[in-house]
PDB file of C-alpha atoms in Angstrom:
ATOM      1  CA  LYS A 243      18.335-151.632 -35.889  1.00  0.00           C
ATOM      2  CA  GLU A 244      16.165-154.504 -34.638  1.00  0.00           C
ATOM      3  CA  VAL A 245      14.323-156.603 -37.195  1.00  0.00           C
ATOM      4  CA  PHE A 246      11.172-158.131 -35.747  1.00  0.00           C
ATOM      5  CA  LEU A 247       9.821-161.558 -36.642  1.00  0.00           C
ATOM      6  CA  LYS A 248       6.738-161.180 -38.827  1.00  0.00           C
ATOM      7  CA  ASP A 249       5.808-164.779 -39.640  1.00  0.00           C
ATOM      8  CA  LEU A 250       6.594-168.457 -39.053  1.00  0.00           C
ATOM      9  CA  LYS A 251       5.833-171.222 -41.550  1.00  0.00           C
ATOM     10  CA  PHE A 252       6.169-174.981 -41.225  1.00  0.00           C
ATOM     11  CA  ASN A 253       7.272-176.809 -44.368  1.00  0.00           C
ATOM     12  CA  PRO A 254       5.394-179.094 -44.839  1.00  0.00           C
ATOM     13  CA  THR A 255       2.292-178.090 -42.854  1.00  0.00           C
ATOM     14  CA  SER A 256       1.098-181.682 -42.323  1.00  0.00           C
ATOM     15  CA  ILE A 257       3.008-184.924 -41.735  1.00  0.00           C
ATOM     16  CA  ASP A 258       2.395-188.612 -41.099  1.00  0.00           C
ATOM     17  CA  LEU A 259       4.649-189.873 -38.309  1.00  0.00           C
ATOM     18  CA  GLY A 260       5.023-193.519 -37.308  1.00  0.00           C
ATOM     19  CA  ILE A 261       4.444-194.568 -33.704  1.00  0.00           C
ATOM     20  CA  GLY A 262       7.819-194.372 -31.944  1.00  0.00           C
ATOM     21  CA  ASN A 263       9.394-192.401 -34.785  1.00  0.00           C
ATOM     22  CA  THR A 264      10.737-188.845 -34.567  1.00  0.00           C
ATOM     23  CA  TYR A 265      10.601-185.802 -36.820  1.00  0.00           C
ATOM     24  CA  SER A 266      12.604-182.582 -36.712  1.00  0.00           C
ATOM     25  CA  PRO A 267      10.326-179.930 -38.212  1.00  0.00           C
ATOM     26  CA  GLU A 268      11.535-177.363 -40.726  1.00  0.00           C
ATOM     27  CA  LEU A 269      10.361-173.915 -39.729  1.00  0.00           C
ATOM     28  CA  LYS A 270      10.845-170.865 -41.945  1.00  0.00           C
ATOM     29  CA  ILE A 271      11.378-167.621 -40.067  1.00  0.00           C
ATOM     30  CA  ILE A 272      10.262-164.468 -41.909  1.00  0.00           C
ATOM     31  CA  PRO A 273      12.197-162.306 -42.419  1.00  0.00           C
ATOM     32  CA  GLU A 274      15.326-164.444 -42.328  1.00  0.00           C
ATOM     33  CA  ASN A 275      17.379-161.649 -40.763  1.00  0.00           C
ATOM     34  CA  THR A 276      15.096-161.400 -37.707  1.00  0.00           C
ATOM     35  CA  THR A 277      17.030-160.113 -34.708  1.00  0.00           C
ATOM     36  CA  TYR A 278      15.401-162.530 -32.235  1.00  0.00           C
ATOM     37  CA  PRO A 279      14.406-165.702 -34.138  1.00  0.00           C
ATOM     38  CA  LYS A 280      13.480-167.649 -30.997  1.00  0.00           C
ATOM     39  CA  TYR A 281      10.395-169.847 -30.771  1.00  0.00           C
ATOM     40  CA  THR A 282       9.030-172.710 -28.701  1.00  0.00           C
ATOM     41  CA  LEU A 283       7.180-175.831 -29.821  1.00  0.00           C
ATOM     42  CA  SER A 284       4.138-177.242 -28.056  1.00  0.00           C
ATOM     43  CA  THR A 285       1.579-179.955 -28.756  1.00  0.00           C
ATOM     44  CA  ASP A 286      -2.147-179.946 -28.114  1.00  0.00           C
ATOM     45  CA  ASN A 287      -2.203-183.679 -27.334  1.00  0.00           C
ATOM     46  CA  GLU A 288       0.765-185.231 -25.496  1.00  0.00           C
ATOM     47  CA  GLU A 289      -0.916-188.655 -25.560  1.00  0.00           C
ATOM     48  CA  ILE A 290      -0.479-188.641 -29.364  1.00  0.00           C
ATOM     49  CA  ALA A 291       2.755-186.671 -29.944  1.00  0.00           C
ATOM     50  CA  THR A 292       5.326-185.072 -27.648  1.00  0.00           C
ATOM     51  CA  ILE A 293       8.137-182.567 -28.121  1.00  0.00           C
ATOM     52  CA  ASP A 294      11.663-183.556 -27.060  1.00  0.00           C
ATOM     53  CA  ASN A 295      14.318-180.831 -27.537  1.00  0.00           C
ATOM     54  CA  GLY A 296      12.645-179.511 -30.696  1.00  0.00           C
ATOM     55  CA  THR A 297      11.928-182.978 -32.103  1.00  0.00           C
ATOM     56  CA  ILE A 298       8.400-184.377 -32.451  1.00  0.00           C
ATOM     57  CA  VAL A 299       7.897-187.951 -31.171  1.00  0.00           C
ATOM     58  CA  GLY A 300       4.944-190.125 -32.279  1.00  0.00           C
ATOM     59  CA  ILE A 301       3.436-191.784 -29.179  1.00  0.00           C
ATOM     60  CA  LYS A 302       0.190-193.460 -30.286  1.00  0.00           C
ATOM     61  CA  GLU A 303      -2.205-193.455 -33.211  1.00  0.00           C
ATOM     62  CA  GLY A 304      -4.147-190.213 -33.638  1.00  0.00           C
ATOM     63  CA  GLN A 305      -3.806-186.556 -34.524  1.00  0.00           C
ATOM     64  CA  ALA A 306      -2.079-183.685 -32.758  1.00  0.00           C
ATOM     65  CA  ILE A 307      -1.361-180.080 -33.631  1.00  0.00           C
ATOM     66  CA  VAL A 308       2.184-178.873 -32.957  1.00  0.00           C
ATOM     67  CA  THR A 309       2.394-175.113 -32.561  1.00  0.00           C
ATOM     68  CA  ALA A 310       5.496-172.977 -32.932  1.00  0.00           C
ATOM     69  CA  THR A 311       5.193-169.742 -30.971  1.00  0.00           C
ATOM     70  CA  SER A 312       7.724-166.917 -31.303  1.00  0.00           C
ATOM     71  CA  ASP A 313       8.764-164.665 -28.438  1.00  0.00           C
ATOM     72  CA  ASN A 314       6.542-161.910 -29.900  1.00  0.00           C
ATOM     73  CA  GLY A 315       3.458-164.178 -30.182  1.00  0.00           C
ATOM     74  CA  ILE A 316       3.579-165.166 -33.869  1.00  0.00           C
ATOM     75  CA  LYS A 317       2.298-168.743 -34.341  1.00  0.00           C
ATOM     76  CA  ALA A 318       2.440-171.510 -36.938  1.00  0.00           C
ATOM     77  CA  GLU A 319       0.760-174.913 -36.808  1.00  0.00           C
ATOM     78  CA  LEU A 320       1.843-178.344 -37.996  1.00  0.00           C
ATOM     79  CA  GLU A 321      -0.728-181.135 -38.286  1.00  0.00           C
ATOM     80  CA  VAL A 322       0.807-184.409 -37.063  1.00  0.00           C
ATOM     81  CA  ASN A 323      -0.956-187.647 -37.948  1.00  0.00           C
ATOM     82  CA  VAL A 324       0.587-190.437 -35.883  1.00  0.00           C
ATOM     83  CA  VAL A 325       0.144-193.703 -37.758  1.00  0.00           C
ATOM     84  CA  PRO A 326       1.128-197.351 -37.271  1.00  0.00           C
ATOM     85  CA  VAL A 327       4.557-198.369 -38.538  1.00  0.00           C
ATOM     86  CA  LEU A 328       3.919-200.921 -41.304  1.00  0.00           C
ATOM     87  CA  ALA A 329       6.269-203.689 -42.358  1.00  0.00           C
ATOM     88  CA  ASP A 330       8.347-203.141 -45.481  1.00  0.00           C
ATOM     89  CA  ASN A 331       9.465-206.757 -45.440  1.00  0.00           C
ATOM     90  CA  ILE A 332       9.311-209.899 -43.340  1.00  0.00           C
ATOM     91  CA  GLU A 333      11.553-212.939 -43.188  1.00  0.00           C
ATOM     92  CA  ILE A 334      10.667-216.313 -41.715  1.00  0.00           C
ATOM     93  CA  ILE A 335      13.278-217.780 -39.388  1.00  0.00           C
ATOM     94  CA  ALA A 336      12.934-221.590 -39.576  1.00  0.00           C
ATOM     95  CA  PRO A 337      15.012-224.777 -39.554  1.00  0.00           C
ATOM     96  CA  LYS A 338      16.105-226.386 -42.834  1.00  0.00           C
ATOM     97  CA  SER A 339      14.419-229.660 -41.911  1.00  0.00           C
ATOM     98  CA  LEU A 340      12.319-231.441 -39.294  1.00  0.00           C
ATOM     99  CA  LYS A 341      11.855-235.104 -38.446  1.00  0.00           C
ATOM    100  CA  ILE A 342       8.418-236.724 -38.387  1.00  0.00           C
ATOM    101  CA  SER A 343       6.514-235.744 -35.198  1.00  0.00           C
ATOM    102  CA  ASP A 344       8.952-232.900 -34.460  1.00  0.00           C
ATOM    103  CA  THR A 345       7.627-229.384 -33.882  1.00  0.00           C
ATOM    104  CA  GLU A 346       9.429-226.086 -34.246  1.00  0.00           C
ATOM    105  CA  GLN A 347       8.313-222.565 -33.360  1.00  0.00           C
ATOM    106  CA  LEU A 348       8.888-220.382 -36.433  1.00  0.00           C
ATOM    107  CA  GLU A 349       9.751-216.726 -35.945  1.00  0.00           C
ATOM    108  CA  ILE A 350       9.424-213.628 -38.089  1.00  0.00           C
ATOM    109  CA  LYS A 351      12.132-211.023 -38.526  1.00  0.00           C
ATOM    110  CA  TRP A 352      10.309-207.709 -39.028  1.00  0.00           C
ATOM    111  CA  ASN A 353      11.667-204.873 -41.143  1.00  0.00           C
ATOM    112  CA  PRO A 354      11.651-202.259 -39.786  1.00  0.00           C
ATOM    113  CA  GLU A 355      12.010-203.724 -36.303  1.00  0.00           C
ATOM    114  CA  ASN A 356       9.576-201.206 -34.783  1.00  0.00           C
ATOM    115  CA  VAL A 357       6.529-202.447 -36.744  1.00  0.00           C
ATOM    116  CA  THR A 358       3.467-201.487 -34.697  1.00  0.00           C
ATOM    117  CA  TYR A 359       1.298-204.559 -35.225  1.00  0.00           C
ATOM    118  CA  LYS A 360       3.408-207.716 -35.362  1.00  0.00           C
ATOM    119  CA  ASP A 361       0.762-210.179 -36.453  1.00  0.00           C
ATOM    120  CA  ALA A 362       0.982-212.890 -39.095  1.00  0.00           C
ATOM    121  CA  GLU A 363      -1.294-215.540 -40.568  1.00  0.00           C
ATOM    122  CA  TRP A 364       0.547-218.825 -41.079  1.00  0.00           C
ATOM    123  CA  SER A 365      -0.171-221.588 -43.598  1.00  0.00           C
ATOM    124  CA  VAL A 366       1.394-224.611 -45.290  1.00  0.00           C
ATOM    125  CA  ASP A 367       0.654-225.739 -48.835  1.00  0.00           C
ATOM    126  CA  ASP A 368       0.286-229.450 -47.998  1.00  0.00           C
ATOM    127  CA  THR A 369      -1.455-230.301 -44.728  1.00  0.00           C
ATOM    128  CA  SER A 370      -0.795-234.029 -45.226  1.00  0.00           C
ATOM    129  CA  LEU A 371       2.920-233.285 -44.703  1.00  0.00           C
ATOM    130  CA  ALA A 372       2.883-230.588 -42.028  1.00  0.00           C
ATOM    131  CA  SER A 373       0.614-228.460 -39.920  1.00  0.00           C
ATOM    132  CA  ILE A 374       1.157-224.989 -38.563  1.00  0.00           C
ATOM    133  CA  SER A 375      -0.600-223.240 -35.685  1.00  0.00           C
ATOM    134  CA  ASN A 376      -1.847-219.638 -35.596  1.00  0.00           C
ATOM    135  CA  SER A 377       1.252-218.802 -33.567  1.00  0.00           C
ATOM    136  CA  GLY A 378       3.657-220.306 -36.149  1.00  0.00           C
ATOM    137  CA  GLU A 379       4.404-223.680 -34.569  1.00  0.00           C
ATOM    138  CA  LEU A 380       5.265-226.067 -37.432  1.00  0.00           C
ATOM    139  CA  LYS A 381       4.716-229.808 -36.934  1.00  0.00           C
ATOM    140  CA  CYS A 382       6.059-232.478 -39.297  1.00  0.00           C
ATOM    141  CA  ILE A 383       3.421-235.123 -40.105  1.00  0.00           C
ATOM    142  CA  HIS A 384       4.915-237.011 -43.044  1.00  0.00           C
ATOM    143  CA  ASP A 385       8.089-237.101 -45.160  1.00  0.00           C
ATOM    144  CA  GLY A 386       8.118-234.546 -48.007  1.00  0.00           C
ATOM    145  CA  LEU A 387       8.621-230.929 -49.023  1.00  0.00           C
ATOM    146  CA  VAL A 388       6.286-228.181 -47.835  1.00  0.00           C
ATOM    147  CA  THR A 389       5.921-224.458 -48.495  1.00  0.00           C
ATOM    148  CA  VAL A 390       5.436-222.337 -45.392  1.00  0.00           C
ATOM    149  CA  THR A 391       3.790-218.947 -45.909  1.00  0.00           C
ATOM    150  CA  ALA A 392       3.402-216.049 -43.481  1.00  0.00           C
ATOM    151  CA  LYS A 393       0.967-213.268 -44.392  1.00  0.00           C
ATOM    152  CA  GLU A 394       1.822-210.127 -42.497  1.00  0.00           C
ATOM    153  CA  LYS A 395      -1.258-208.240 -41.331  1.00  0.00           C
ATOM    154  CA  SER A 396      -1.146-204.598 -40.316  1.00  0.00           C
ATOM    155  CA  ASN A 397      -3.857-202.983 -38.285  1.00  0.00           C
ATOM    156  CA  GLY A 398      -6.186-205.977 -38.494  1.00  0.00           C
ATOM    157  CA  LYS A 399      -7.419-206.181 -42.078  1.00  0.00           C
ATOM    158  CA  ARG A 400      -4.730-204.906 -44.401  1.00  0.00           C
ATOM    159  CA  ILE A 401      -2.409-207.617 -45.689  1.00  0.00           C
ATOM    160  CA  ARG A 402       0.828-205.956 -46.628  1.00  0.00           C
ATOM    161  CA  GLN A 403       2.896-208.786 -47.947  1.00  0.00           C
ATOM    162  CA  ILE A 404       3.173-212.527 -48.391  1.00  0.00           C
ATOM    163  CA  LYS A 405       6.559-214.054 -47.637  1.00  0.00           C
ATOM    164  CA  ASP A 406       6.985-217.474 -49.191  1.00  0.00           C
ATOM    165  CA  TYR A 407       9.788-219.175 -47.324  1.00  0.00           C
ATOM    166  CA  GLY A 408      10.077-221.830 -50.017  1.00  0.00           C
ATOM    167  CA  ARG A 409       9.840-225.571 -49.982  1.00  0.00           C
ATOM    168  CA  ARG A 410      11.290-227.120 -46.868  1.00  0.00           C
ATOM    169  CA  HIS A 411      12.035-230.724 -46.222  1.00  0.00           C
ATOM    170  CA  VAL A 412      10.054-231.955 -43.253  1.00  0.00           C
ATOM    171  CA  GLN A 413      12.097-235.066 -42.583  1.00  0.00           C
ATOM    172  CA  GLY A 414      15.722-235.560 -41.613  1.00  0.00           C
ATOM    173  CA  ARG A 415      17.150-236.406 -45.048  1.00  0.00           C
ATOM    174  CA  GLN A 416      16.862-234.483 -48.311  1.00  0.00           C
ATOM    175  CA  ARG A 417      14.818-235.985 -51.108  1.00  0.00           C
ATOM    176  CA  GLU A 418      14.781-235.027 -54.791  1.00  0.00           C
ATOM    177  CA  ASN A 419      11.807-232.977 -55.849  1.00  0.00           C
ATOM    178  CA  SER A 420      10.137-234.718 -58.799  1.00  0.00           C
ATOM    179  CA  HIS A 421       8.545-231.901 -60.801  1.00  0.00           C
TER     180      HIS A 421
END
């Protein structure tokens, strides 16, 4: 005897999905012993989220509704909020020392690597010893130790984290710190 599908339910019914990330939805088929448990997934906004072999892919920031439709017309909806991928952690990649008048472009290692907005605000604690540009170019001005800080900014205004790289010698030889 055939058992017809009576209902479909997403669990959960709403998700946040990072840009570039994927999600395999959990769909409950009712009753579980349905003879023909086939369904298709579709999205109402392919600019925001797409479907790739049953997996939802976040494309750009916004909202989309993913609909599961059974062969007999039963439907369930999943609200997908595609959001920026925020940094969990950052690490400054920099030399151990610089000589007076030398410059070095500092880099940030982002974690996760697919952070949406890779933007940082750079600073040094002693501008008589070193300067740093908005793009992270460090220039040694005078002999001494300096703290370089990168503030990771996500989506413009939200500062997620401050990474203090620590005191770095900005001349060729090490010098004792007198604290």
